[in-house]
Coordinates of C-alpha atoms in Angstrom, one line a residue:
X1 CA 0.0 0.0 0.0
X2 CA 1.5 3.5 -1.2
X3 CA 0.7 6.3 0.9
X4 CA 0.1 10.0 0.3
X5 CA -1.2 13.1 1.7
X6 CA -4.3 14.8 1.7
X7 CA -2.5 18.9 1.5
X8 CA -5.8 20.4 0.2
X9 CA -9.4 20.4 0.5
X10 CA -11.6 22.7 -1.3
X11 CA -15.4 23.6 -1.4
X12 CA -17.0 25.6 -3.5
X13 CA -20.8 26.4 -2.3
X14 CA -22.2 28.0 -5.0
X15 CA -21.5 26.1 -8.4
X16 CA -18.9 28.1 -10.8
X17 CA -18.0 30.4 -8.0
X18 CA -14.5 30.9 -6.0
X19 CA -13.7 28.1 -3.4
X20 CA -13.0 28.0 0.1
X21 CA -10.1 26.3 0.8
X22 CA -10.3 24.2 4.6
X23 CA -8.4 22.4 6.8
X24 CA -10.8 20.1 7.5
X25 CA -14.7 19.0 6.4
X26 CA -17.2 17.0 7.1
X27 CA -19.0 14.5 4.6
X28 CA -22.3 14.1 3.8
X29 CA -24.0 11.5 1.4
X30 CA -23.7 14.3 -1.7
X31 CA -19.7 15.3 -0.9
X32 CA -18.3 17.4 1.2
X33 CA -20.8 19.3 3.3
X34 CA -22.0 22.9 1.2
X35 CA -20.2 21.6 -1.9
X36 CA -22.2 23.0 -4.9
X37 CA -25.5 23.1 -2.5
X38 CA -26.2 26.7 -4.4
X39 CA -26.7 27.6 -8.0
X40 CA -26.9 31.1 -10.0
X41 CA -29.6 29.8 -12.6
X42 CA -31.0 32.3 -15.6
X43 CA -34.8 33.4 -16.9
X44 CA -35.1 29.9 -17.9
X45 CA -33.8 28.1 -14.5
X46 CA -30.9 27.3 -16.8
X47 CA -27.5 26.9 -14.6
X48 CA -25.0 29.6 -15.2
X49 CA -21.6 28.5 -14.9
X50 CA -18.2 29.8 -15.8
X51 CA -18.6 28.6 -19.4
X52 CA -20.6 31.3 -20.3
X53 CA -20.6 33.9 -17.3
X54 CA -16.8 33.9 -17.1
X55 CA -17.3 36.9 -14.4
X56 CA -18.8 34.4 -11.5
X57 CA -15.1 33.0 -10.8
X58 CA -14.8 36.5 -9.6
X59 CA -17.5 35.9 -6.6
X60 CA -16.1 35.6 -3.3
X61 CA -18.6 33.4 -1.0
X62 CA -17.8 32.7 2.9
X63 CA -19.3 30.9 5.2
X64 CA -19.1 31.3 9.1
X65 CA -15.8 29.2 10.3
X66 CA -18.1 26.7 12.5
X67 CA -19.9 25.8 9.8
X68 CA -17.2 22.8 8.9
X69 CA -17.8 21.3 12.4
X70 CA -19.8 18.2 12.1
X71 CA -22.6 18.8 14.4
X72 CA -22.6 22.4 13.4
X73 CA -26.3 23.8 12.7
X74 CA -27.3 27.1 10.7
X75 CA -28.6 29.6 13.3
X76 CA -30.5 32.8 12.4
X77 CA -27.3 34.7 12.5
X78 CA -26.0 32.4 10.2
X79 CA -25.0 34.3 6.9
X80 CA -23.5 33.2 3.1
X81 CA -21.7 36.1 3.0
X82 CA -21.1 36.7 -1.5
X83 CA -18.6 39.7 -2.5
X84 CA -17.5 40.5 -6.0
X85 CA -15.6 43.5 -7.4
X86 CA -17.9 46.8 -7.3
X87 CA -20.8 45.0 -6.1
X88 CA -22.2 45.7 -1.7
X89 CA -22.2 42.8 0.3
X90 CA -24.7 40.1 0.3
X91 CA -25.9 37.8 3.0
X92 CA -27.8 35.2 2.4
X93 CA -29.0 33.4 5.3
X94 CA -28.1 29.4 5.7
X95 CA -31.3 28.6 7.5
X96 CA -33.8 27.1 4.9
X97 CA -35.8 29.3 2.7
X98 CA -39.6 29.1 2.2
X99 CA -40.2 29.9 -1.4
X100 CA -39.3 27.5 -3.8
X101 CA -38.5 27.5 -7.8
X102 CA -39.7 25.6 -10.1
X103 CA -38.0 24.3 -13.6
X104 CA -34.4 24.4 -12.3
X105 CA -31.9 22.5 -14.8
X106 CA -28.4 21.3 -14.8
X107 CA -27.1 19.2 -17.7
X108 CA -29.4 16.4 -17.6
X109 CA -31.0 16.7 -14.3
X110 CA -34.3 19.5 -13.9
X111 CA -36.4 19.8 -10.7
X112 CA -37.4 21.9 -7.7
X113 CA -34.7 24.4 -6.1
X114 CA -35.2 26.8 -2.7
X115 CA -35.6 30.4 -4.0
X116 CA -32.8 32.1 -1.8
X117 CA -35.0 35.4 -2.6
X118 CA -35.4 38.9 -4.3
X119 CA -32.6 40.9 -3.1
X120 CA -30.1 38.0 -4.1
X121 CA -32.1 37.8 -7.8
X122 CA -31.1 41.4 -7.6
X123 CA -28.0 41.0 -6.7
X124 CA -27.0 38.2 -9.2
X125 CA -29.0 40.0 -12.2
X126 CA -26.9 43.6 -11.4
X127 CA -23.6 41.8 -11.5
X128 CA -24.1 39.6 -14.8
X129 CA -26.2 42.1 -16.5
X130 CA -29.3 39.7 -16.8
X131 CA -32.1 38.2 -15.0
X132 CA -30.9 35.9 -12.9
X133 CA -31.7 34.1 -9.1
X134 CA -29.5 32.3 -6.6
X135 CA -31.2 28.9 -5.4
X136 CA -30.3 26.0 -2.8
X137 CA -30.5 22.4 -4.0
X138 CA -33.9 21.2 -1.8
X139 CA -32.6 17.5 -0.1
X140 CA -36.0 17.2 1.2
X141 CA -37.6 16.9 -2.2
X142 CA -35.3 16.0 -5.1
X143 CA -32.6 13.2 -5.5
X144 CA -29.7 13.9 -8.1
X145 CA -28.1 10.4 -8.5
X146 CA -24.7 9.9 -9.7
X147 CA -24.8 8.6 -13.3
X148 CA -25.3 4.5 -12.6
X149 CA -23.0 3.5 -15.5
X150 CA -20.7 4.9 -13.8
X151 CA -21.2 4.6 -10.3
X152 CA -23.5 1.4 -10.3
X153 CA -25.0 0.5 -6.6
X154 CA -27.1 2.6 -4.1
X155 CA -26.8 5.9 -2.9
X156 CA -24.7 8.1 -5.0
X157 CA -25.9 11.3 -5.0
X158 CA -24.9 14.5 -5.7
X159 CA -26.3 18.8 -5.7
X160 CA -25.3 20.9 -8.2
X161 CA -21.7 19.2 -9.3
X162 CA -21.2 18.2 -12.5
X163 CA -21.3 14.4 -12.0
X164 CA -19.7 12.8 -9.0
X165 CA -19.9 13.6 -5.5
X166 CA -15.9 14.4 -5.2
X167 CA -13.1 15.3 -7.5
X168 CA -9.4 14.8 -6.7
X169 CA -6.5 15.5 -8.3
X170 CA -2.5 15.2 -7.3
X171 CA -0.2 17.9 -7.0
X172 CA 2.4 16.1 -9.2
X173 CA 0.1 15.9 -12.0
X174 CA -0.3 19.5 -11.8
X175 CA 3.9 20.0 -11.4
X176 CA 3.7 18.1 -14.8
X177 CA 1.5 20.1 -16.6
X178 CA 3.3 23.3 -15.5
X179 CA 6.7 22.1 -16.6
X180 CA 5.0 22.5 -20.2
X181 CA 3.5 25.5 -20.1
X182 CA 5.2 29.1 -20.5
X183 CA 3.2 30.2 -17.7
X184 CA 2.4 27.9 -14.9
X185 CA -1.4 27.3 -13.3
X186 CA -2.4 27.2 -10.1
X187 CA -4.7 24.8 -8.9
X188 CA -7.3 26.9 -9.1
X189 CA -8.2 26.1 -12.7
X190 CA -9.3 22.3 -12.1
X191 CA -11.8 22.8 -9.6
X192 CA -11.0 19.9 -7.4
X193 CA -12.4 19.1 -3.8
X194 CA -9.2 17.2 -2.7
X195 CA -5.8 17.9 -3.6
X196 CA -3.0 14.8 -2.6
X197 CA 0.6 14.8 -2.6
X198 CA 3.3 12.6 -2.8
X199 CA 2.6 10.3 -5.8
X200 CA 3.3 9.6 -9.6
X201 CA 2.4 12.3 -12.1
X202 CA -1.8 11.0 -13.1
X203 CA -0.8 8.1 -10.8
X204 CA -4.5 9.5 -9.7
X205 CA -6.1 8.2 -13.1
X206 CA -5.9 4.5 -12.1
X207 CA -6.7 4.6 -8.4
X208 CA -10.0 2.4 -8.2
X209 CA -9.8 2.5 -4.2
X210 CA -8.5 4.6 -1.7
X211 CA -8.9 4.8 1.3
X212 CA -8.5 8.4 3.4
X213 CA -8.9 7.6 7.0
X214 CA -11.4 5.1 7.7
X215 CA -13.1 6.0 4.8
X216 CA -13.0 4.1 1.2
X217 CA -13.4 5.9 -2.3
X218 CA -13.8 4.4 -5.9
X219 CA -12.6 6.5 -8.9
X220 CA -15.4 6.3 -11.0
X221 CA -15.0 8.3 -14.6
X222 CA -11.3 10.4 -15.6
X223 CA -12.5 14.1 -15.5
X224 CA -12.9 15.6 -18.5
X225 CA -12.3 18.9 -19.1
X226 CA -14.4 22.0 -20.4
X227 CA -13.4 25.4 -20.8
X228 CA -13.4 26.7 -17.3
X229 CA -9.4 25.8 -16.9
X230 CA -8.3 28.1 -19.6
X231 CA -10.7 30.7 -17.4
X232 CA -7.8 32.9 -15.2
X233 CA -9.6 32.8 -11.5
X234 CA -8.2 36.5 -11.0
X235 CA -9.0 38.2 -13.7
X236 CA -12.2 35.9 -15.5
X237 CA -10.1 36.2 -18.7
X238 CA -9.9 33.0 -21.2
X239 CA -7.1 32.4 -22.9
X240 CA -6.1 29.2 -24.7
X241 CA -3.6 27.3 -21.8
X242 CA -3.7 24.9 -20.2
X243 CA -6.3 23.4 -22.6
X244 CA -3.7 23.5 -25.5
X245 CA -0.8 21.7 -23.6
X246 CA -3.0 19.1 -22.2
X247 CA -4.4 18.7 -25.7
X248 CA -0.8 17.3 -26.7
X249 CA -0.6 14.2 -23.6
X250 CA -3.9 14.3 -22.3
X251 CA -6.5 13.8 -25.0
X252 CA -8.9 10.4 -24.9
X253 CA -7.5 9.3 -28.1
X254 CA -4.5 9.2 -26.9
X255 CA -5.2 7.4 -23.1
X256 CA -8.0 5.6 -23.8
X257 CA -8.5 4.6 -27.6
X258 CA -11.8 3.2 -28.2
X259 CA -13.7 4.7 -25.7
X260 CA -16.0 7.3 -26.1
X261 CA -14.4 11.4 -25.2
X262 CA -11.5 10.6 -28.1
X263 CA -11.6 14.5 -28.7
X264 CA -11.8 15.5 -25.2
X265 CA -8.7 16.6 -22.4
X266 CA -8.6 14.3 -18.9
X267 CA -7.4 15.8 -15.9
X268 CA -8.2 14.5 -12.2
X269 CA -10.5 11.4 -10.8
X270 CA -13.7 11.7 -10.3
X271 CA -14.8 9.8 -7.2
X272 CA -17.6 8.1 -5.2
X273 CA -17.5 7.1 -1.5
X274 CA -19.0 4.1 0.0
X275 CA -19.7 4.8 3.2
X276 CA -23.1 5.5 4.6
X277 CA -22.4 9.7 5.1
X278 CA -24.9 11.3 6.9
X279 CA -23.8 14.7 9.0
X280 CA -24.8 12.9 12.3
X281 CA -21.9 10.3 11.8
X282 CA -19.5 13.1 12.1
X283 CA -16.9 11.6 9.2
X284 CA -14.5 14.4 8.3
X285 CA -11.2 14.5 5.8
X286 CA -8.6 16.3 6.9
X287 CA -5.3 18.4 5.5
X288 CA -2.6 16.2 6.3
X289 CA -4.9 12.7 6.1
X290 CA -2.8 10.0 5.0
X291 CA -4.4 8.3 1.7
X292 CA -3.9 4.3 0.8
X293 CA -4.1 3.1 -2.3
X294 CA -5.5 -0.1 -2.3
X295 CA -7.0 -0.9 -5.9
X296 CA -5.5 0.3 -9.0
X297 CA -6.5 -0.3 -12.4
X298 CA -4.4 -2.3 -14.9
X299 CA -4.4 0.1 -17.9
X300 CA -6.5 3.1 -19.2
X301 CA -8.7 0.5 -20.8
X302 CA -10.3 -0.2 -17.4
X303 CA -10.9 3.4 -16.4
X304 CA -14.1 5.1 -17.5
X305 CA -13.9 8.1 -19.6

């Protein structure tokens, strides 16, 4: 068994917004607790994300520093505090709202979301320049589930992410990709929830079982990549890197020929976890965690794409 380090953990609570970066965090059956748990969603209940509203990775969201204990509960002086450049301050409060919206969509999935209110609709629409509202994914009502081709077997589930509950990615991969571009990239680009150290450049890409703690993790799919890494988190400017280098040793064709995403750019593991997570149980990752590798896949042709 080859151990490595957990040296980052990231959330970001509302989808295509900046991260938090935390020392520690507690699970829950969707990820890590307020990981994508709110959306920014258009006219339509459409999701807005960085693709096409490069200015959200400008949008600074806290959240009060108890809230990553694992019995912590939302008070009524419990705030979402959202900031971005020449906008006031917004707090949205983390106790549960009443109204509700229907005809909320992302990718495949549409249901019901919490409407987190007027003066955040306001707030959202002044900043992108366009109607827009700020919901909460509503547990109590809708289930997302984690694509089952993938992730085959009970209780996958995830908010607002893209498709699986966690993504990790190693900082040596990242070393790697930097030592071919002009201008390196910080982590910042890939979005992930758990950064590790101490292993093999993509060593990440065949880890079919970990295990962080007490607690054990499949990788489920290779992530593939949209345009959101060539989007600078500083500035919400697009350029053509890192998607061009990675283009070169990253591409499907070229790591997994055959299989469907030939034209697409892999970078980090997408990741399921199989133990029962429900706030209660208290289950928290931690910076500094040791992670075992206990299952690897042969080749690329056993990884999902």
């Amino acid at each position: 068994m080859m151990a490595v380090k957990v040296t980052s953990i990231l959330i970001y609570p509302i989808k295509s917004c900046r991260g938090i970066s935390v020392s520690e965090a507690p699970l829950s059956s969707t990820g890590v607790r307020w990981d994508r748990q709110w959306l920014v969603v258009n006219s339509k209940g459409r999701a807005c994300t960085q693709r096409v509203e490069p200015k959200l990775a400008l949008v600074q969201v806290e959240l009060p520093q108890d809230a990553f204990a694992a019995a912590w509960k939302p008070t009524n002086t419990s705030y979402l505090v959202i900031r971005a450049p020449g906008m006031d301050e917004l707090k949205v409060s983390l106790c549960r709202p009443s109204q509700t919206c229907d005809g909320v969509s992302v990718w495949e999935w549409s249901g019901s979301a919490l409407d987190e209110g007027d003066e955040a609709s306001k707030w959202f629409t002044n900043y992108l320049g366009k109607p827009s509202r700020l919901v909460r994914f509503n547990e109590e009502l809708e289930t997302r589930p984690v694509e089952p081709s993938y992730a085959p077997g009970p209780g996958f589930r995830i908010m607002f992410s893209d498709g699986a509950p966690f993504l990790l990615v190693s900082q040596e991969s990242l070393d790697s990709l930097n030592e071919r571009l002009e201008e390196p990239v910080p982590i910042n680009r890939f979005r992930p929830n758990i950064l590790v150290d101490g292993c093999e450049p993509f060593s990440e890409d065949l880890w079919k079982e970990i295990r962080i703690e007490s607690l054990t993790f499949s990788g489920i799919k290779l992530c593939s990549r949209c345009k959101v890494p060539t989007i600078n988190q500083e500035t919400a400017v697009s350029a053509s890197e890192p998607t061009e280098t990675l283009m070169k040793f990253r591409l499907g064709k070229d790591l997994c020929p055959g299989k469907k995403g030939q034209g697409m750019v892999f970078f980090g593991q997408n990741m399921v976890c199989h133990d029962n997570l429900h706030e209660e149980n208290g289950k928290i990752i931690k910076v500094g965690d040791p992670v075992y590798v206990l299952k690897t896949f042969s080749s690329y042709d056993e990884t999902s794409t």
